[in-house]
JSON list of C-alpha atoms in Angstrom, two decimals:
[
{"chain": "A", "resi": 12, "resn": "MET", "atom": "CA", "xyz": [108.52, 16.94, 252.11]},
{"chain": "A", "resi": 13, "resn": "SER", "atom": "CA", "xyz": [104.76, 16.33, 251.71]},
{"chain": "A", "resi": 14, "resn": "LYS", "atom": "CA", "xyz": [103.87, 18.39, 254.61]},
{"chain": "A", "resi": 15, "resn": "ILE", "atom": "CA", "xyz": [105.43, 21.46, 252.73]},
{"chain": "A", "resi": 16, "resn": "GLU", "atom": "CA", "xyz": [103.59, 20.66, 249.66]},
{"chain": "A", "resi": 17, "resn": "ALA", "atom": "CA", "xyz": [100.49, 20.13, 251.65]},
{"chain": "A", "resi": 18, "resn": "ASN", "atom": "CA", "xyz": [101.05, 23.71, 253.22]},
{"chain": "A", "resi": 19, "resn": "TRP", "atom": "CA", "xyz": [101.93, 25.21, 249.77]},
{"chain": "A", "resi": 20, "resn": "ILE", "atom": "CA", "xyz": [98.63, 24.06, 248.09]},
{"chain": "A", "resi": 21, "resn": "ASN", "atom": "CA", "xyz": [96.45, 25.31, 251.14]},
{"chain": "A", "resi": 22, "resn": "THR", "atom": "CA", "xyz": [98.46, 28.73, 251.05]},
{"chain": "A", "resi": 23, "resn": "SER", "atom": "CA", "xyz": [98.02, 29.20, 247.53]},
{"chain": "A", "resi": 24, "resn": "GLU", "atom": "CA", "xyz": [94.22, 29.11, 247.97]},
{"chain": "A", "resi": 25, "resn": "ALA", "atom": "CA", "xyz": [94.16, 31.90, 250.65]},
{"chain": "A", "resi": 26, "resn": "GLU", "atom": "CA", "xyz": [93.33, 35.24, 250.10]},
{"chain": "A", "resi": 27, "resn": "SER", "atom": "CA", "xyz": [96.45, 37.49, 249.38]},
{"chain": "A", "resi": 28, "resn": "THR", "atom": "CA", "xyz": [97.37, 39.17, 252.54]},
{"chain": "A", "resi": 29, "resn": "PRO", "atom": "CA", "xyz": [100.82, 39.99, 254.44]},
{"chain": "A", "resi": 30, "resn": "GLU", "atom": "CA", "xyz": [100.44, 36.70, 256.41]},
{"chain": "A", "resi": 31, "resn": "LYS", "atom": "CA", "xyz": [100.34, 34.49, 253.08]},
{"chain": "A", "resi": 32, "resn": "GLN", "atom": "CA", "xyz": [103.47, 36.19, 251.79]},
{"chain": "A", "resi": 33, "resn": "ASN", "atom": "CA", "xyz": [105.38, 35.22, 255.22]},
{"chain": "A", "resi": 34, "resn": "MET", "atom": "CA", "xyz": [104.06, 32.03, 255.09]},
{"chain": "A", "resi": 35, "resn": "PHE", "atom": "CA", "xyz": [105.38, 31.54, 251.34]},
{"chain": "A", "resi": 36, "resn": "LEU", "atom": "CA", "xyz": [108.72, 32.91, 252.58]},
{"chain": "A", "resi": 37, "resn": "GLN", "atom": "CA", "xyz": [108.77, 30.30, 255.23]},
{"chain": "A", "resi": 38, "resn": "LEU", "atom": "CA", "xyz": [107.86, 27.62, 252.83]},
{"chain": "A", "resi": 39, "resn": "ALA", "atom": "CA", "xyz": [110.59, 28.74, 250.31]},
{"chain": "A", "resi": 40, "resn": "GLU", "atom": "CA", "xyz": [113.23, 28.22, 253.47]},
{"chain": "A", "resi": 41, "resn": "ASP", "atom": "CA", "xyz": [111.95, 25.16, 254.31]},
{"chain": "A", "resi": 42, "resn": "ILE", "atom": "CA", "xyz": [112.03, 23.62, 250.83]},
{"chain": "A", "resi": 43, "resn": "SER", "atom": "CA", "xyz": [115.54, 25.10, 250.31]},
{"chain": "A", "resi": 44, "resn": "ASP", "atom": "CA", "xyz": [116.65, 22.96, 253.11]},
{"chain": "A", "resi": 45, "resn": "VAL", "atom": "CA", "xyz": [115.46, 20.09, 251.42]},
{"chain": "A", "resi": 46, "resn": "VAL", "atom": "CA", "xyz": [117.13, 20.72, 248.36]},
{"chain": "A", "resi": 47, "resn": "VAL", "atom": "CA", "xyz": [120.30, 21.44, 250.20]},
{"chain": "A", "resi": 48, "resn": "ALA", "atom": "CA", "xyz": [120.08, 18.15, 252.05]},
{"chain": "A", "resi": 49, "resn": "PHE", "atom": "CA", "xyz": [119.33, 16.24, 248.86]},
{"chain": "A", "resi": 50, "resn": "PRO", "atom": "CA", "xyz": [120.75, 18.00, 245.96]},
{"chain": "A", "resi": 51, "resn": "SER", "atom": "CA", "xyz": [120.58, 14.87, 243.38]},
{"chain": "A", "resi": 52, "resn": "GLN", "atom": "CA", "xyz": [116.60, 14.52, 243.60]},
{"chain": "A", "resi": 53, "resn": "ALA", "atom": "CA", "xyz": [114.45, 16.63, 241.28]},
{"chain": "A", "resi": 54, "resn": "ASP", "atom": "CA", "xyz": [111.34, 16.71, 243.42]},
{"chain": "A", "resi": 55, "resn": "PRO", "atom": "CA", "xyz": [112.73, 19.39, 246.03]},
{"chain": "A", "resi": 56, "resn": "LEU", "atom": "CA", "xyz": [113.68, 21.29, 243.08]},
{"chain": "A", "resi": 57, "resn": "ILE", "atom": "CA", "xyz": [110.34, 21.07, 241.34]},
{"chain": "A", "resi": 58, "resn": "LEU", "atom": "CA", "xyz": [108.60, 21.87, 244.59]},
{"chain": "A", "resi": 59, "resn": "LYS", "atom": "CA", "xyz": [110.71, 25.02, 245.12]},
{"chain": "A", "resi": 60, "resn": "SER", "atom": "CA", "xyz": [110.05, 26.36, 241.81]},
{"chain": "A", "resi": 61, "resn": "ALA", "atom": "CA", "xyz": [106.56, 25.99, 242.04]},
{"chain": "A", "resi": 62, "resn": "ILE", "atom": "CA", "xyz": [106.43, 27.94, 245.32]},
{"chain": "A", "resi": 63, "resn": "LEU", "atom": "CA", "xyz": [108.36, 30.59, 244.10]},
{"chain": "A", "resi": 64, "resn": "LEU", "atom": "CA", "xyz": [106.09, 31.03, 241.00]},
{"chain": "A", "resi": 65, "resn": "THR", "atom": "CA", "xyz": [103.35, 31.06, 243.59]},
{"chain": "A", "resi": 66, "resn": "MET", "atom": "CA", "xyz": [105.02, 34.12, 245.14]},
{"chain": "A", "resi": 67, "resn": "ALA", "atom": "CA", "xyz": [105.61, 35.77, 241.69]},
{"chain": "A", "resi": 68, "resn": "GLU", "atom": "CA", "xyz": [101.80, 35.92, 241.20]},
{"chain": "A", "resi": 69, "resn": "ASP", "atom": "CA", "xyz": [101.43, 38.41, 243.86]},
{"chain": "A", "resi": 70, "resn": "ALA", "atom": "CA", "xyz": [104.70, 40.30, 243.54]},
{"chain": "A", "resi": 71, "resn": "SER", "atom": "CA", "xyz": [105.63, 43.20, 241.71]},
{"chain": "A", "resi": 72, "resn": "SER", "atom": "CA", "xyz": [106.81, 42.50, 238.06]},
{"chain": "A", "resi": 73, "resn": "PHE", "atom": "CA", "xyz": [110.51, 43.25, 238.91]},
{"chain": "A", "resi": 74, "resn": "VAL", "atom": "CA", "xyz": [110.24, 40.97, 241.69]},
{"chain": "A", "resi": 75, "resn": "ALA", "atom": "CA", "xyz": [107.85, 38.65, 240.02]},
{"chain": "A", "resi": 76, "resn": "LEU", "atom": "CA", "xyz": [110.55, 38.18, 236.87]},
{"chain": "A", "resi": 77, "resn": "GLY", "atom": "CA", "xyz": [113.55, 37.44, 239.29]},
{"chain": "A", "resi": 78, "resn": "LEU", "atom": "CA", "xyz": [111.21, 34.73, 240.74]},
{"chain": "A", "resi": 79, "resn": "VAL", "atom": "CA", "xyz": [110.48, 33.23, 237.74]},
{"chain": "A", "resi": 80, "resn": "LYS", "atom": "CA", "xyz": [113.92, 33.40, 236.20]},
{"chain": "A", "resi": 81, "resn": "GLN", "atom": "CA", "xyz": [114.98, 31.52, 239.75]},
{"chain": "A", "resi": 82, "resn": "ALA", "atom": "CA", "xyz": [112.19, 29.12, 239.05]},
{"chain": "A", "resi": 83, "resn": "LYS", "atom": "CA", "xyz": [113.40, 28.54, 235.32]},
{"chain": "A", "resi": 84, "resn": "GLU", "atom": "CA", "xyz": [116.85, 27.60, 236.56]},
{"chain": "A", "resi": 85, "resn": "LEU", "atom": "CA", "xyz": [115.66, 25.00, 239.41]},
{"chain": "A", "resi": 86, "resn": "LEU", "atom": "CA", "xyz": [113.41, 23.40, 236.79]},
{"chain": "A", "resi": 87, "resn": "ALA", "atom": "CA", "xyz": [116.41, 23.06, 234.46]},
{"chain": "A", "resi": 88, "resn": "ARG", "atom": "CA", "xyz": [118.09, 21.45, 237.08]},
{"chain": "A", "resi": 89, "resn": "ALA", "atom": "CA", "xyz": [115.31, 18.95, 237.90]},
{"chain": "A", "resi": 90, "resn": "ILE", "atom": "CA", "xyz": [115.19, 18.11, 234.49]},
{"chain": "A", "resi": 91, "resn": "ASP", "atom": "CA", "xyz": [118.45, 17.54, 234.15]},
{"chain": "A", "resi": 92, "resn": "ILE", "atom": "CA", "xyz": [118.28, 15.18, 237.17]},
{"chain": "A", "resi": 93, "resn": "ASP", "atom": "CA", "xyz": [115.07, 13.20, 236.14]},
{"chain": "A", "resi": 94, "resn": "PRO", "atom": "CA", "xyz": [112.81, 14.66, 233.66]},
{"chain": "A", "resi": 95, "resn": "GLU", "atom": "CA", "xyz": [109.80, 12.20, 234.50]},
{"chain": "A", "resi": 96, "resn": "ALA", "atom": "CA", "xyz": [109.73, 13.00, 238.21]},
{"chain": "A", "resi": 97, "resn": "ARG", "atom": "CA", "xyz": [106.13, 13.96, 239.30]},
{"chain": "A", "resi": 98, "resn": "GLU", "atom": "CA", "xyz": [105.07, 12.75, 235.90]},
{"chain": "A", "resi": 99, "resn": "GLY", "atom": "CA", "xyz": [106.81, 15.09, 234.07]},
{"chain": "A", "resi": 100, "resn": "SER", "atom": "CA", "xyz": [105.68, 18.17, 236.13]},
{"chain": "A", "resi": 101, "resn": "ALA", "atom": "CA", "xyz": [109.16, 20.34, 235.33]},
{"chain": "A", "resi": 102, "resn": "LEU", "atom": "CA", "xyz": [108.57, 19.70, 231.81]},
{"chain": "A", "resi": 103, "resn": "VAL", "atom": "CA", "xyz": [105.11, 21.15, 231.82]},
{"chain": "A", "resi": 104, "resn": "THR", "atom": "CA", "xyz": [106.15, 23.99, 233.99]},
{"chain": "A", "resi": 105, "resn": "MET", "atom": "CA", "xyz": [108.99, 24.62, 231.86]},
{"chain": "A", "resi": 106, "resn": "GLY", "atom": "CA", "xyz": [106.76, 24.74, 228.89]},
{"chain": "A", "resi": 107, "resn": "ILE", "atom": "CA", "xyz": [104.38, 27.16, 230.62]},
{"chain": "A", "resi": 108, "resn": "LEU", "atom": "CA", "xyz": [106.93, 29.69, 231.66]},
{"chain": "A", "resi": 109, "resn": "TYR", "atom": "CA", "xyz": [108.16, 29.90, 228.13]},
{"chain": "A", "resi": 110, "resn": "TYR", "atom": "CA", "xyz": [104.68, 30.69, 226.64]},
{"chain": "A", "resi": 111, "resn": "LYS", "atom": "CA", "xyz": [103.41, 32.69, 229.28]},
{"chain": "A", "resi": 112, "resn": "VAL", "atom": "CA", "xyz": [106.46, 35.25, 230.09]},
{"chain": "A", "resi": 113, "resn": "PRO", "atom": "CA", "xyz": [107.39, 37.88, 227.68]},
{"chain": "A", "resi": 114, "resn": "GLY", "atom": "CA", "xyz": [110.25, 37.39, 225.40]},
{"chain": "A", "resi": 115, "resn": "TRP", "atom": "CA", "xyz": [113.53, 39.06, 224.60]},
{"chain": "A", "resi": 116, "resn": "PRO", "atom": "CA", "xyz": [114.63, 41.66, 225.63]},
{"chain": "A", "resi": 117, "resn": "VAL", "atom": "CA", "xyz": [112.43, 41.92, 228.73]},
{"chain": "A", "resi": 118, "resn": "ALA", "atom": "CA", "xyz": [112.43, 37.70, 229.48]},
{"chain": "A", "resi": 119, "resn": "PHE", "atom": "CA", "xyz": [112.95, 34.85, 228.00]},
{"chain": "A", "resi": 120, "resn": "GLY", "atom": "CA", "xyz": [109.59, 33.61, 226.62]},
{"chain": "A", "resi": 121, "resn": "ASP", "atom": "CA", "xyz": [109.71, 31.32, 223.34]},
{"chain": "A", "resi": 122, "resn": "ASN", "atom": "CA", "xyz": [106.67, 29.63, 221.96]},
{"chain": "A", "resi": 123, "resn": "ASP", "atom": "CA", "xyz": [108.85, 27.27, 219.90]},
{"chain": "A", "resi": 124, "resn": "ALA", "atom": "CA", "xyz": [110.43, 26.18, 223.48]},
{"chain": "A", "resi": 125, "resn": "ALA", "atom": "CA", "xyz": [107.02, 26.33, 225.09]},
{"chain": "A", "resi": 126, "resn": "GLU", "atom": "CA", "xyz": [105.62, 23.49, 222.51]},
{"chain": "A", "resi": 127, "resn": "THR", "atom": "CA", "xyz": [109.10, 21.17, 222.90]},
{"chain": "A", "resi": 128, "resn": "TYR", "atom": "CA", "xyz": [108.81, 21.13, 226.58]},
{"chain": "A", "resi": 129, "resn": "LEU", "atom": "CA", "xyz": [105.14, 20.57, 226.63]},
{"chain": "A", "resi": 130, "resn": "LEU", "atom": "CA", "xyz": [105.45, 17.66, 224.27]},
{"chain": "A", "resi": 131, "resn": "LYS", "atom": "CA", "xyz": [108.22, 16.07, 226.07]},
{"chain": "A", "resi": 132, "resn": "ALA", "atom": "CA", "xyz": [105.54, 16.40, 229.16]},
{"chain": "A", "resi": 133, "resn": "LEU", "atom": "CA", "xyz": [103.23, 14.43, 227.28]},
{"chain": "A", "resi": 134, "resn": "LYS", "atom": "CA", "xyz": [105.46, 11.63, 226.16]},
{"chain": "A", "resi": 135, "resn": "VAL", "atom": "CA", "xyz": [106.13, 11.07, 229.84]},
{"chain": "A", "resi": 136, "resn": "ASN", "atom": "CA", "xyz": [102.63, 11.24, 230.87]},
{"chain": "A", "resi": 137, "resn": "PRO", "atom": "CA", "xyz": [100.24, 11.14, 228.07]},
{"chain": "A", "resi": 138, "resn": "ASP", "atom": "CA", "xyz": [96.93, 10.50, 230.04]},
{"chain": "A", "resi": 139, "resn": "GLY", "atom": "CA", "xyz": [97.74, 13.10, 232.81]},
{"chain": "A", "resi": 140, "resn": "VAL", "atom": "CA", "xyz": [95.36, 15.91, 233.35]},
{"chain": "A", "resi": 141, "resn": "THR", "atom": "CA", "xyz": [97.94, 18.72, 233.60]},
{"chain": "A", "resi": 142, "resn": "SER", "atom": "CA", "xyz": [100.05, 17.69, 230.66]},
{"chain": "A", "resi": 143, "resn": "ASN", "atom": "CA", "xyz": [96.97, 17.62, 228.38]},
{"chain": "A", "resi": 144, "resn": "TYR", "atom": "CA", "xyz": [95.64, 20.69, 229.83]},
{"chain": "A", "resi": 145, "resn": "PHE", "atom": "CA", "xyz": [98.59, 22.93, 229.57]},
{"chain": "A", "resi": 146, "resn": "TYR", "atom": "CA", "xyz": [99.29, 21.44, 225.99]},
{"chain": "A", "resi": 147, "resn": "ALA", "atom": "CA", "xyz": [95.68, 22.24, 225.18]},
{"chain": "A", "resi": 148, "resn": "GLU", "atom": "CA", "xyz": [95.90, 25.99, 226.65]},
{"chain": "A", "resi": 149, "resn": "PHE", "atom": "CA", "xyz": [99.24, 26.55, 224.63]},
{"chain": "A", "resi": 150, "resn": "LEU", "atom": "CA", "xyz": [97.47, 25.46, 221.61]},
{"chain": "A", "resi": 151, "resn": "LEU", "atom": "CA", "xyz": [94.47, 27.73, 222.12]},
{"chain": "A", "resi": 152, "resn": "GLU", "atom": "CA", "xyz": [96.56, 30.57, 222.83]},
{"chain": "A", "resi": 153, "resn": "GLN", "atom": "CA", "xyz": [98.12, 29.98, 219.36]},
{"chain": "A", "resi": 154, "resn": "GLY", "atom": "CA", "xyz": [94.93, 29.96, 217.83]},
{"chain": "A", "resi": 155, "resn": "LYS", "atom": "CA", "xyz": [94.64, 26.42, 217.53]},
{"chain": "A", "resi": 156, "resn": "GLY", "atom": "CA", "xyz": [91.35, 25.39, 218.97]},
{"chain": "A", "resi": 157, "resn": "ASP", "atom": "CA", "xyz": [90.79, 22.63, 216.49]},
{"chain": "A", "resi": 158, "resn": "GLN", "atom": "CA", "xyz": [94.06, 21.11, 217.54]},
{"chain": "A", "resi": 159, "resn": "ALA", "atom": "CA", "xyz": [93.16, 21.57, 221.60]},
{"chain": "A", "resi": 160, "resn": "VAL", "atom": "CA", "xyz": [89.93, 19.50, 221.50]},
{"chain": "A", "resi": 161, "resn": "SER", "atom": "CA", "xyz": [91.77, 15.99, 221.79]},
{"chain": "A", "resi": 162, "resn": "TYR", "atom": "CA", "xyz": [93.95, 16.95, 224.55]},
{"chain": "A", "resi": 163, "resn": "LEU", "atom": "CA", "xyz": [90.93, 19.02, 226.57]},
{"chain": "A", "resi": 164, "resn": "ASN", "atom": "CA", "xyz": [89.29, 15.93, 226.38]},
{"chain": "A", "resi": 165, "resn": "LYS", "atom": "CA", "xyz": [92.17, 13.57, 227.28]},
{"chain": "A", "resi": 166, "resn": "ALA", "atom": "CA", "xyz": [92.70, 16.02, 230.28]},
{"chain": "A", "resi": 167, "resn": "ILE", "atom": "CA", "xyz": [88.57, 15.91, 231.21]},
{"chain": "A", "resi": 168, "resn": "GLY", "atom": "CA", "xyz": [88.92, 12.06, 230.99]},
{"chain": "A", "resi": 169, "resn": "ALA", "atom": "CA", "xyz": [91.95, 11.55, 233.13]},
{"chain": "A", "resi": 170, "resn": "THR", "atom": "CA", "xyz": [91.59, 9.63, 236.43]},
{"chain": "A", "resi": 171, "resn": "LEU", "atom": "CA", "xyz": [92.27, 11.60, 239.82]},
{"chain": "A", "resi": 172, "resn": "ASP", "atom": "CA", "xyz": [93.62, 10.19, 242.99]},
{"chain": "A", "resi": 173, "resn": "PRO", "atom": "CA", "xyz": [92.01, 12.09, 245.80]},
{"chain": "A", "resi": 174, "resn": "LYS", "atom": "CA", "xyz": [94.58, 10.82, 248.19]},
{"chain": "A", "resi": 175, "resn": "ASN", "atom": "CA", "xyz": [97.33, 12.25, 245.86]},
{"chain": "A", "resi": 176, "resn": "THR", "atom": "CA", "xyz": [98.71, 15.50, 247.58]},
{"chain": "A", "resi": 177, "resn": "SER", "atom": "CA", "xyz": [98.14, 17.50, 244.26]},
{"chain": "A", "resi": 178, "resn": "PHE", "atom": "CA", "xyz": [94.72, 16.39, 243.89]},
{"chain": "A", "resi": 179, "resn": "LYS", "atom": "CA", "xyz": [93.35, 20.02, 244.31]},
{"chain": "A", "resi": 180, "resn": "ILE", "atom": "CA", "xyz": [95.52, 21.33, 241.68]},
{"chain": "A", "resi": 181, "resn": "LYS", "atom": "CA", "xyz": [94.66, 18.62, 239.28]},
{"chain": "A", "resi": 182, "resn": "ALA", "atom": "CA", "xyz": [90.86, 18.81, 239.88]},
{"chain": "A", "resi": 183, "resn": "LYS", "atom": "CA", "xyz": [91.29, 22.60, 238.97]},
{"chain": "A", "resi": 184, "resn": "HIS", "atom": "CA", "xyz": [92.98, 21.97, 235.65]},
{"chain": "A", "resi": 185, "resn": "LYS", "atom": "CA", "xyz": [90.16, 19.48, 234.81]},
{"chain": "A", "resi": 186, "resn": "ALA", "atom": "CA", "xyz": [87.75, 21.93, 235.66]},
{"chain": "A", "resi": 187, "resn": "LYS", "atom": "CA", "xyz": [89.65, 24.56, 233.45]},
{"chain": "A", "resi": 188, "resn": "ALA", "atom": "CA", "xyz": [89.68, 21.92, 230.50]},
{"chain": "A", "resi": 189, "resn": "LYS", "atom": "CA", "xyz": [85.73, 21.46, 230.90]},
{"chain": "A", "resi": 190, "resn": "ALA", "atom": "CA", "xyz": [85.47, 25.23, 230.59]},
{"chain": "A", "resi": 191, "resn": "ALA", "atom": "CA", "xyz": [87.93, 25.46, 228.06]},
{"chain": "A", "resi": 192, "resn": "LEU", "atom": "CA", "xyz": [86.06, 22.90, 225.91]},
{"chain": "A", "resi": 193, "resn": "ALA", "atom": "CA", "xyz": [82.55, 24.51, 226.55]},
{"chain": "A", "resi": 194, "resn": "ASN", "atom": "CA", "xyz": [83.88, 27.84, 225.34]},
{"chain": "A", "resi": 195, "resn": "LEU", "atom": "CA", "xyz": [84.93, 26.46, 221.87]},
{"chain": "A", "resi": 196, "resn": "SER", "atom": "CA", "xyz": [81.30, 24.88, 221.36]}
]
């Protein structure tokens, strides 16, 4: 599974091309096999949702919404299995989905649900870059910059392990937290 995750991270950084789309389709197929082989594990579900959400970034609105809804279902299953898997990343991602997607009747966006998931993620991983950065981003989008500052500082101060597969992603979140904090000053 770590090979699939590393390929997903590297492919995510590439320019959008038909080859990139084909690589994502292959990654989605590969991780689907892992999900089937390990149905009671949260990690494969979380990784598959991440791959689908990355695919959604380059898709048409209609296709993207379908991918997002699939990812939401996978995340809900992962949270039911183990909400603390991958440092609560399923909770963070679910929170992000709820505040980024449109609300009813288009989709399922809901700021109250977003905040609930993001706060649960902070309980699981109170010192993590990702949990703190995305809760701060949510607060900023709600016009609560004063409340976001402490979470941005925690994200900036978080320790990163360069050996961790998700190091690049966490480093980006840390950089975004620094930029957001600078914009508040």
